[in-house]
Short mmCIF file of C-alpha atoms in Angstrom, two decimals:
data_model
loop_
_atom_site.label_atom_id
_atom_site.label_comp_id
_atom_site.label_asym_id
_atom_site.label_seq_id
_atom_site.Cartn_x
_atom_site.Cartn_y
_atom_site.Cartn_z
CA MET T 1 -48.40 31.98 0.47
CA GLY T 2 -48.28 35.77 0.67
CA LYS T 3 -50.20 35.84 3.95
CA ASP T 4 -47.91 33.21 5.46
CA VAL T 5 -44.78 35.08 4.36
CA GLN T 6 -46.14 38.35 5.72
CA ASP T 7 -46.84 36.65 9.04
CA THR T 8 -43.27 35.36 9.06
CA VAL T 9 -41.92 38.83 8.30
CA ALA T 10 -43.99 40.36 11.11
CA GLU T 11 -42.71 37.74 13.54
CA LEU T 12 -39.10 38.32 12.52
CA VAL T 13 -39.50 42.09 12.86
CA ASP T 14 -40.91 41.61 16.37
CA GLN T 15 -37.84 39.50 17.21
CA GLY T 16 -35.49 42.26 16.09
CA VAL T 17 -34.37 40.61 12.85
CA VAL T 18 -33.21 43.12 10.24
CA GLY T 19 -31.90 40.84 7.48
CA VAL T 20 -32.31 37.37 6.02
CA ILE T 21 -29.24 35.50 4.75
CA VAL T 22 -29.99 33.18 1.83
CA ALA T 23 -27.11 30.74 1.40
CA TRP T 24 -26.00 28.11 -1.08
CA ALA T 25 -22.82 26.14 -1.76
CA ASP T 26 -20.90 26.45 -5.01
CA ASN T 27 -18.90 23.83 -6.90
CA ASN T 28 -15.98 24.30 -4.49
CA GLY T 29 -18.01 23.68 -1.34
CA ILE T 30 -17.71 27.37 -0.53
CA THR T 31 -20.80 28.97 0.96
CA ARG T 32 -22.08 31.98 -1.00
CA SER T 33 -24.99 34.15 0.10
CA ARG T 34 -27.22 37.15 -0.42
CA THR T 35 -28.80 39.10 2.44
CA VAL T 36 -32.13 40.88 1.99
CA PRO T 37 -33.72 43.32 4.46
CA VAL T 38 -36.36 41.50 6.42
CA ARG T 39 -39.14 43.56 4.87
CA GLY T 40 -37.95 42.44 1.44
CA LEU T 41 -38.35 38.76 2.31
CA ALA T 42 -41.85 38.49 0.83
CA SER T 43 -40.59 39.71 -2.54
CA ALA T 44 -37.58 37.38 -2.39
CA ALA T 45 -39.84 34.42 -1.59
CA ARG T 46 -42.06 35.28 -4.54
CA THR T 47 -39.59 36.08 -7.33
CA GLY T 48 -36.16 35.37 -5.84
CA ILE T 49 -32.97 37.39 -5.65
CA GLY T 50 -30.96 38.16 -8.78
CA ILE T 51 -27.50 36.59 -8.97
CA THR T 52 -25.06 35.92 -11.78
CA PRO T 53 -25.14 32.46 -13.35
CA LEU T 54 -21.34 32.54 -13.26
CA PHE T 55 -21.24 31.39 -9.64
CA ALA T 56 -21.29 27.90 -11.19
CA VAL T 57 -17.86 28.60 -12.69
CA PHE T 58 -16.21 30.45 -9.81
CA ASP T 59 -13.11 28.52 -8.77
CA SER T 60 -11.92 28.21 -5.18
CA HIS T 61 -10.07 31.54 -5.33
CA ASP T 62 -12.92 33.52 -6.90
CA ALA T 63 -11.49 33.49 -10.40
CA ILE T 64 -14.23 33.04 -12.99
CA THR T 65 -13.30 30.40 -15.52
CA PHE T 66 -14.79 30.51 -18.99
CA GLY T 67 -13.60 26.98 -19.72
CA HIS T 68 -17.21 25.76 -19.80
CA LYS T 69 -18.98 26.79 -23.01
CA GLY T 70 -22.40 26.91 -21.40
CA LEU T 71 -21.35 29.84 -19.21
CA ALA T 72 -18.78 31.57 -21.34
CA THR T 73 -19.92 35.20 -21.17
CA PRO T 74 -20.61 37.69 -18.36
CA SER T 75 -24.20 38.11 -19.54
CA GLY T 76 -27.31 36.72 -17.89
CA ASP T 77 -29.14 36.48 -14.59
CA ILE T 78 -30.76 33.77 -12.51
CA ARG T 79 -32.89 33.86 -9.37
CA LEU T 80 -31.96 32.64 -5.91
CA MET T 81 -35.08 31.38 -4.10
CA PRO T 82 -35.10 31.06 -0.28
CA GLU T 83 -36.41 27.77 1.11
CA MET T 84 -38.98 29.35 3.39
CA ASP T 85 -39.78 26.16 5.29
CA ARG T 86 -36.11 26.01 6.39
CA LEU T 87 -35.87 29.60 7.61
CA VAL T 88 -34.49 30.08 11.15
CA ARG T 89 -33.54 33.06 13.25
CA LEU T 90 -29.81 32.72 13.95
CA SER T 91 -29.18 32.32 17.65
CA GLY T 92 -25.56 33.49 17.35
CA GLN T 93 -26.51 36.40 15.08
CA PRO T 94 -29.85 37.55 16.53
CA GLY T 95 -30.27 40.38 14.05
CA PHE T 96 -30.38 37.91 11.17
CA ALA T 97 -32.40 34.97 9.97
CA TRP T 98 -31.02 32.30 7.63
CA ALA T 99 -32.40 30.07 4.90
CA PRO T 100 -30.83 27.81 2.30
CA GLY T 101 -31.58 28.72 -1.28
CA HIS T 102 -32.11 27.03 -4.60
CA GLN T 103 -31.54 28.50 -8.04
CA VAL T 104 -33.90 28.86 -10.97
CA ALA T 105 -33.61 30.45 -14.40
CA ALA T 106 -34.73 34.06 -14.86
CA ASP T 107 -38.15 32.88 -16.01
CA GLY T 108 -38.57 30.59 -12.98
CA SER T 109 -37.84 27.37 -14.86
CA ALA T 110 -35.36 24.71 -13.78
CA TRP T 111 -31.69 25.73 -13.75
CA ALA T 112 -29.30 22.95 -14.79
CA TYR T 113 -26.58 24.08 -12.38
CA ASP T 114 -28.70 24.08 -9.21
CA PRO T 115 -27.12 21.59 -6.78
CA ARG T 116 -30.18 21.31 -4.58
CA ARG T 117 -32.26 20.04 -7.50
CA VAL T 118 -29.54 17.47 -8.30
CA LEU T 119 -29.97 16.03 -4.82
CA GLU T 120 -33.76 16.18 -5.01
CA ARG T 121 -33.68 14.04 -8.15
CA GLN T 122 -31.68 11.31 -6.42
CA VAL T 123 -33.95 11.34 -3.37
CA GLU T 124 -36.90 10.95 -5.74
CA ARG T 125 -35.13 8.12 -7.55
CA ALA T 126 -34.51 6.27 -4.29
CA ALA T 127 -38.13 6.78 -3.24
CA SER T 128 -39.39 5.39 -6.55
CA ALA T 129 -37.46 2.21 -5.72
CA GLY T 130 -39.06 2.09 -2.28
CA LEU T 131 -35.86 3.22 -0.57
CA THR T 132 -35.29 5.89 2.08
CA VAL T 133 -31.83 7.32 2.68
CA ARG T 134 -30.75 9.13 5.82
CA ALA T 135 -27.53 11.07 6.16
CA GLY T 136 -25.45 12.74 8.85
CA TYR T 137 -22.11 14.50 9.05
CA GLU T 138 -19.13 14.39 11.36
CA MET T 139 -17.59 17.83 10.89
CA GLU T 140 -13.94 18.31 11.85
CA PHE T 141 -12.50 21.80 12.15
CA GLN T 142 -9.62 23.63 13.78
CA LEU T 143 -9.65 26.74 15.94
CA THR T 144 -7.06 29.51 16.06
CA THR T 145 -6.86 32.96 17.58
CA VAL T 146 -7.93 35.75 15.23
CA ASP T 147 -4.65 37.65 15.55
CA ALA T 148 -2.52 34.58 14.88
CA ASP T 149 0.27 34.86 12.36
CA GLY T 150 -0.53 31.95 10.07
CA PHE T 151 -2.21 29.20 12.07
CA ARG T 152 -1.78 29.05 15.85
CA PRO T 153 -4.05 26.38 17.36
CA VAL T 154 -5.98 27.33 20.48
CA HIS T 155 -4.64 24.24 22.22
CA ASP T 156 -2.30 21.39 21.36
CA GLY T 157 -2.82 19.29 24.48
CA PRO T 158 -3.81 15.62 24.61
CA SER T 159 -6.09 14.49 21.81
CA TYR T 160 -9.70 13.78 22.79
CA GLY T 161 -9.09 15.08 26.31
CA PRO T 162 -11.19 17.44 28.45
CA VAL T 163 -8.28 19.88 28.74
CA ARG T 164 -8.62 20.60 25.05
CA THR T 165 -12.30 21.48 25.32
CA LEU T 166 -11.68 23.39 28.56
CA ALA T 167 -9.51 25.76 26.54
CA VAL T 168 -12.60 26.75 24.53
CA ASP T 169 -15.40 26.06 27.01
CA GLY T 170 -17.07 29.44 26.41
CA PHE T 171 -17.10 28.80 22.67
CA ALA T 172 -18.34 25.24 23.14
CA GLU T 173 -21.13 26.35 25.47
CA GLN T 174 -22.36 28.98 23.03
CA LEU T 175 -21.99 26.65 20.05
CA LEU T 176 -24.10 23.86 21.54
CA ARG T 177 -26.73 26.34 22.68
CA ASP T 178 -26.85 28.09 19.30
CA LEU T 179 -27.04 24.85 17.34
CA ASP T 180 -29.92 23.67 19.51
CA ARG T 181 -31.81 26.93 19.02
CA ASN T 182 -31.07 26.83 15.29
CA GLY T 183 -32.61 23.36 15.09
CA VAL T 184 -29.43 21.42 14.36
CA GLY T 185 -29.31 18.26 16.46
CA VAL T 186 -25.92 17.18 17.79
CA HIS T 187 -24.75 13.74 18.84
CA GLN T 188 -21.47 14.89 20.39
CA PHE T 189 -18.73 17.51 20.41
CA HIS T 190 -15.14 16.75 21.37
CA GLY T 191 -11.50 17.63 20.95
CA GLU T 192 -10.04 15.71 18.03
CA TYR T 193 -6.60 14.36 17.10
CA GLY T 194 -4.93 17.33 15.41
CA PRO T 195 -3.67 20.57 16.97
CA GLY T 196 -6.61 22.78 17.88
CA GLN T 197 -8.94 20.30 16.16
CA PHE T 198 -12.53 19.57 17.20
CA GLU T 199 -15.34 17.45 15.85
CA LEU T 200 -19.09 17.95 15.81
CA SER T 201 -21.41 15.06 14.93
CA ILE T 202 -24.77 16.10 13.51
CA VAL T 203 -27.92 14.04 13.95
CA ALA T 204 -28.93 12.19 10.77
CA HIS T 205 -31.89 13.40 8.69
CA ASP T 206 -33.29 13.06 5.22
CA PRO T 207 -30.61 14.06 2.67
CA LEU T 208 -31.90 17.57 1.92
CA THR T 209 -32.15 18.45 5.61
CA ALA T 210 -28.70 16.94 6.22
CA ALA T 211 -27.16 19.13 3.53
CA ASP T 212 -29.01 22.21 4.81
CA HIS T 213 -27.86 21.48 8.36
CA GLN T 214 -24.27 21.17 7.18
CA LEU T 215 -24.40 24.72 5.81
CA LEU T 216 -26.23 26.02 8.87
CA ALA T 217 -23.81 24.34 11.27
CA ARG T 218 -20.92 25.96 9.44
CA GLN T 219 -22.52 29.39 9.78
CA THR T 220 -23.20 28.74 13.47
CA ILE T 221 -19.64 27.60 14.18
CA HIS T 222 -18.12 30.64 12.48
CA ALA T 223 -20.39 33.00 14.45
CA ALA T 224 -19.66 31.33 17.80
CA ALA T 225 -15.92 31.40 17.10
CA ARG T 226 -16.00 35.10 16.27
CA SER T 227 -17.86 35.83 19.51
CA HIS T 228 -14.95 34.38 21.48
CA GLY T 229 -12.05 35.91 19.56
CA LEU T 230 -11.44 32.72 17.60
CA ARG T 231 -11.42 31.69 13.97
CA ALA T 232 -12.53 28.31 12.61
CA SER T 233 -10.95 26.55 9.66
CA PHE T 234 -12.75 23.68 7.96
CA SER T 235 -10.09 23.28 5.29
CA PRO T 236 -9.22 19.67 4.41
CA LEU T 237 -5.67 20.47 5.46
CA VAL T 238 -4.69 23.43 7.64
CA GLU T 239 -0.97 22.70 7.89
CA THR T 240 1.20 20.30 5.92
CA GLY T 241 2.40 17.27 7.86
CA THR T 242 -0.61 17.19 10.19
CA VAL T 243 -3.93 15.39 10.07
CA GLY T 244 -6.62 17.11 8.07
CA ASN T 245 -10.29 17.88 8.51
CA GLY T 246 -12.77 15.41 7.09
CA TRP T 247 -16.50 15.93 7.00
CA HIS T 248 -17.28 12.23 7.19
CA LEU T 249 -20.54 11.48 5.45
CA HIS T 250 -22.66 8.74 7.04
CA THR T 251 -25.61 7.24 5.16
CA SER T 252 -28.09 4.46 5.77
CA VAL T 253 -30.71 2.98 3.46
CA SER T 254 -34.01 1.44 4.46
CA ARG T 255 -37.15 -0.05 2.95
CA ASP T 256 -40.50 0.08 4.75
CA GLY T 257 -38.75 1.48 7.81
CA VAL T 258 -36.23 -1.39 8.06
CA ASN T 259 -32.53 -0.56 7.82
CA LEU T 260 -31.01 -2.70 5.04
CA LEU T 261 -27.52 -2.46 6.54
CA GLU T 262 -28.39 -4.69 9.50
CA GLY T 263 -30.41 -7.74 10.46
CA GLY T 264 -29.26 -9.88 7.52
CA THR T 265 -27.12 -12.96 7.14
CA GLY T 266 -24.33 -11.29 5.20
CA PRO T 267 -20.99 -10.06 6.56
CA HIS T 268 -21.49 -8.06 9.76
CA GLY T 269 -25.27 -8.37 9.51
CA LEU T 270 -25.70 -6.90 6.02
CA THR T 271 -28.83 -7.87 4.13
CA ALA T 272 -28.45 -8.69 0.44
CA ASN T 273 -29.71 -5.21 -0.50
CA GLY T 274 -27.55 -3.57 2.15
CA ALA T 275 -24.51 -5.36 0.78
CA ALA T 276 -25.48 -4.26 -2.72
CA TYR T 277 -25.77 -0.62 -1.54
CA LEU T 278 -22.24 -0.81 -0.12
CA ALA T 279 -20.97 -2.57 -3.26
CA GLY T 280 -22.44 0.19 -5.41
CA LEU T 281 -20.56 2.79 -3.38
CA LEU T 282 -17.37 0.80 -3.75
CA ARG T 283 -17.83 0.33 -7.51
CA ASP T 284 -18.25 4.07 -8.12
CA LEU T 285 -15.92 5.24 -5.37
CA PRO T 286 -13.26 6.94 -7.57
CA ALA T 287 -15.94 9.09 -9.24
CA VAL T 288 -17.82 9.67 -5.97
CA VAL T 289 -14.65 10.94 -4.31
CA ALA T 290 -14.04 13.29 -7.22
CA VAL T 291 -17.20 15.06 -5.99
CA SER T 292 -17.03 14.44 -2.22
CA ALA T 293 -13.37 15.53 -1.81
CA PRO T 294 -12.63 17.48 -5.00
CA SER T 295 -10.10 20.19 -4.14
CA VAL T 296 -6.36 20.22 -4.64
CA VAL T 297 -5.95 20.38 -0.87
CA SER T 298 -8.25 17.34 -0.52
CA LEU T 299 -5.63 15.40 -2.45
CA LEU T 300 -2.93 16.57 -0.04
CA ARG T 301 -5.05 15.45 2.91
CA ARG T 302 -5.76 11.96 1.59
CA ARG T 303 -2.66 9.99 2.61
CA PRO T 304 -2.19 6.39 3.75
CA GLY T 305 -2.11 6.03 7.51
CA PHE T 306 -4.09 9.21 8.22
CA TRP T 307 -7.59 7.67 8.38
CA SER T 308 -8.56 9.76 5.37
CA GLY T 309 -9.52 7.02 2.91
CA ALA T 310 -6.50 6.83 0.61
CA TYR T 311 -7.28 3.32 -0.70
CA GLY T 312 -10.51 2.08 -2.24
CA PHE T 313 -11.81 -0.66 0.04
CA TRP T 314 -14.35 -1.29 2.77
CA GLY T 315 -14.13 -2.68 6.28
CA ALA T 316 -16.25 -2.98 9.39
CA GLU T 317 -15.23 -0.32 11.91
CA ASN T 318 -11.92 0.02 10.05
CA ARG T 319 -11.04 3.69 10.27
CA GLU T 320 -8.42 3.43 7.55
CA ALA T 321 -11.08 2.22 5.09
CA SER T 322 -12.54 4.70 2.64
CA LEU T 323 -15.90 3.00 3.28
CA ARG T 324 -16.32 2.15 6.95
CA LEU T 325 -19.33 0.04 7.83
CA VAL T 326 -20.69 0.89 11.28
CA PRO T 327 -22.64 -2.30 12.05
CA GLY T 328 -25.80 -2.52 14.07
CA SER T 329 -25.94 -4.37 17.36
CA GLU T 330 -28.50 -5.44 19.93
CA PHE T 331 -26.96 -3.06 22.45
CA LEU T 332 -27.19 -0.03 20.12
CA GLY T 333 -30.69 -0.89 18.98
CA ALA T 334 -32.39 -1.21 15.62
CA GLY T 335 -31.59 1.21 12.84
CA HIS T 336 -28.08 2.16 13.97
CA ALA T 337 -26.06 0.65 11.10
CA ASN T 338 -24.62 3.04 8.51
CA VAL T 339 -21.79 3.46 6.03
CA GLU T 340 -19.23 6.21 6.54
CA LEU T 341 -17.51 7.79 3.55
CA LYS T 342 -14.08 8.90 4.78
CA PRO T 343 -12.89 10.84 1.67
CA SER T 344 -15.38 13.66 2.19
CA ASP T 345 -14.55 17.19 3.26
CA ALA T 346 -15.60 20.83 3.32
CA SER T 347 -14.52 21.46 -0.28
CA ALA T 348 -17.44 19.33 -1.46
CA ASN T 349 -20.81 20.81 -2.27
CA PRO T 350 -22.93 18.87 0.26
CA TYR T 351 -25.90 18.53 -2.09
CA LEU T 352 -23.78 17.13 -4.91
CA ALA T 353 -21.80 14.84 -2.61
CA LEU T 354 -24.97 13.33 -1.17
CA ALA T 355 -26.50 13.02 -4.63
CA VAL T 356 -23.63 10.93 -6.01
CA VAL T 357 -23.49 8.78 -2.87
CA ILE T 358 -27.20 7.99 -3.15
CA ALA T 359 -26.90 7.31 -6.87
CA ALA T 360 -23.98 4.91 -6.39
CA GLY T 361 -25.69 3.00 -3.58
CA VAL T 362 -29.07 2.76 -5.30
CA SER T 363 -27.38 1.62 -8.52
CA GLY T 364 -25.71 -1.13 -6.55
CA ILE T 365 -29.10 -2.35 -5.33
CA GLU T 366 -30.58 -2.11 -8.82
CA ASP T 367 -27.69 -4.18 -10.22
CA ASN T 368 -27.73 -6.74 -7.36
CA LEU T 369 -24.03 -6.21 -6.68
CA THR T 370 -22.06 -8.19 -4.13
CA PRO T 371 -19.11 -6.55 -2.37
CA PRO T 372 -15.75 -8.25 -1.89
CA ASP T 373 -14.81 -9.44 1.56
CA PRO T 374 -14.22 -6.68 4.10
CA VAL T 375 -10.64 -5.74 4.94
CA GLN T 376 -9.84 -5.29 8.61
CA GLN T 377 -6.17 -4.35 8.24
CA ASP T 378 -4.39 -1.28 6.90
CA PRO T 379 -3.47 -1.98 3.26
CA GLY T 380 -0.94 0.82 3.46
CA THR T 381 1.29 -1.57 5.39
CA TRP T 382 1.06 -4.25 2.67
CA THR T 383 3.32 -4.76 -0.31
CA ASP T 384 2.22 -3.68 -3.78
CA ALA T 385 1.75 -7.33 -4.68
CA GLU T 386 -0.48 -7.96 -1.67
CA ARG T 387 -2.67 -4.97 -2.53
CA ALA T 388 -2.86 -6.06 -6.17
CA ASP T 389 -3.91 -9.58 -5.15
CA ALA T 390 -6.70 -8.06 -3.02
CA GLY T 391 -7.78 -5.70 -5.80
CA ILE T 392 -7.05 -2.65 -3.65
CA ARG T 393 -5.78 0.51 -5.34
CA LEU T 394 -5.08 4.06 -4.34
CA LEU T 395 -7.97 6.36 -5.11
CA PRO T 396 -7.21 9.08 -7.70
CA SER T 397 -4.41 11.27 -6.40
CA THR T 398 -4.31 14.08 -8.97
CA VAL T 399 -6.93 16.42 -10.40
CA ASP T 400 -6.55 14.81 -13.81
CA GLU T 401 -7.12 11.35 -12.34
CA GLN T 402 -10.19 12.53 -10.45
CA LEU T 403 -11.69 14.18 -13.52
CA ALA T 404 -10.97 11.09 -15.63
CA ALA T 405 -12.70 8.90 -13.04
CA LEU T 406 -15.73 11.18 -13.09
CA ALA T 407 -15.87 11.36 -16.89
CA ASP T 408 -15.46 7.60 -17.28
CA ASP T 409 -18.22 6.76 -14.79
CA THR T 410 -21.42 7.46 -16.71
CA ARG T 411 -23.60 6.58 -13.71
CA ILE T 412 -22.10 9.35 -11.59
CA SER T 413 -21.52 11.97 -14.29
CA ALA T 414 -25.15 11.54 -15.34
CA VAL T 415 -26.23 12.48 -11.82
CA LEU T 416 -24.74 15.94 -12.32
CA GLY T 417 -26.04 16.31 -15.86
CA ALA T 418 -23.96 17.34 -18.87
CA GLU T 419 -23.99 21.08 -18.15
CA LEU T 420 -23.12 20.91 -14.46
CA ALA T 421 -20.56 18.14 -14.98
CA ASP T 422 -18.71 20.26 -17.51
CA ALA T 423 -18.84 23.36 -15.30
CA PHE T 424 -17.50 21.23 -12.43
CA ARG T 425 -14.65 20.04 -14.68
CA ALA T 426 -13.78 23.61 -15.67
CA VAL T 427 -13.64 24.73 -12.05
CA ARG T 428 -11.39 21.83 -11.04
CA GLU T 429 -9.03 22.55 -13.93
CA SER T 430 -8.90 26.23 -12.94
CA ASP T 431 -8.02 25.23 -9.38
CA ALA T 432 -5.30 22.90 -10.67
CA ALA T 433 -3.81 25.71 -12.77
CA TRP T 434 -3.76 27.96 -9.69
CA ALA T 435 -1.97 25.28 -7.64
CA ALA T 436 0.54 24.16 -10.28
CA PRO T 437 3.28 26.77 -9.63
CA ARG T 438 2.80 26.71 -5.84
CA SER T 439 4.39 24.56 -3.14
CA PRO T 440 2.24 22.30 -0.95
CA GLU T 441 2.65 24.80 1.88
CA GLU T 442 1.39 27.62 -0.32
CA VAL T 443 -1.54 25.53 -1.53
CA VAL T 444 -2.55 24.70 2.05
CA ALA T 445 -2.23 28.32 3.16
CA GLY T 446 -4.32 29.42 0.18
CA HIS T 447 -7.22 27.20 1.24
CA ARG T 448 -7.03 27.73 5.01
CA TRP T 449 -9.89 30.20 5.32
CA LEU T 450 -12.06 29.40 2.31
CA TYR T 451 -14.72 27.30 4.02
#
């Protein structure tokens, strides 16, 4: 490996790279990083970079909570290991290369709080059942001018229109070019519904690559925005009273190369196993959402009528549904069908969010579950009695409710493991304590630039 790393270092030096950013996501979805000089990359690849284990108990505002007994002192050290096969030179920051990292204990052994390993375990579990999962993100974000007082969107013209993207055409041109050079495939980029809001759809990959690409796309967007005097916010809610930013998580499941979400005789072409995958997601949805949209501002975003997945139900191409089935069709071709998780946003650690989604879906297949009938209306317009008759409830709407859902669901809490699950709980409770004396406007403003 040493020779290969030295060759990589020599190539980076020739390209003018001076530093390598090694990035990971914490329990708040916030990207953390260390940068090593390029000539120190070989050492970092061999023995890692020293970091505090307490990053697992940083809350969203950088307070360190000692509410988790496993990490209750300032002592200790762990190693951050760059994933060398994912290293790229950053097109928008040509003096730097970038790689995602995973964490190990000081002696190189497994570290219970490493989110990447949590996802790896679920990918391995799916593979042992003969299943392959693919995942992709739709990433919504909003752009403002750097010198704005508060949040001043770059454009508030017609939603989805070319005038909106014309306002940032230099940024958009650089972004698409940089993403391509950084190896992140893009389906489309467009102006979205909210003021100054845009959406980027990333090409689906295996789950680990999808999570890596989510972090890399975020880095690329921030760099492109800075180059054009702009600032990007991925916060689940940038201003109260407006639509928020979801990072909609799309997954598909296949066996022997055949997508199980299409080609069957079930509703909208679902096979029996595809229906069971969806039913597993629906069964564990309250606990899944506690991981995929965990922040206090996530709860402010998730409101009926805002296409954010407030109620726990599924529908085919129903954008109000928390689980939206995108069916396959002859016109779109084989393999297109997928399930979109609406309650997913930038405050989620992408590795943990994907891990619990895979676990829920695979458990559904293992248990031969059958989903209820799809709902094609907006249950938010129904009466309480009508929703009760259909078995449709609001997803958890407070931190306590989310944590209770996660604790009560042993399938999902076991995915995290006892140590990480308790650290995750402590962080969420610390965030809730921070938010308690603040107004919704103050909470939103306090999260605007975290992601």
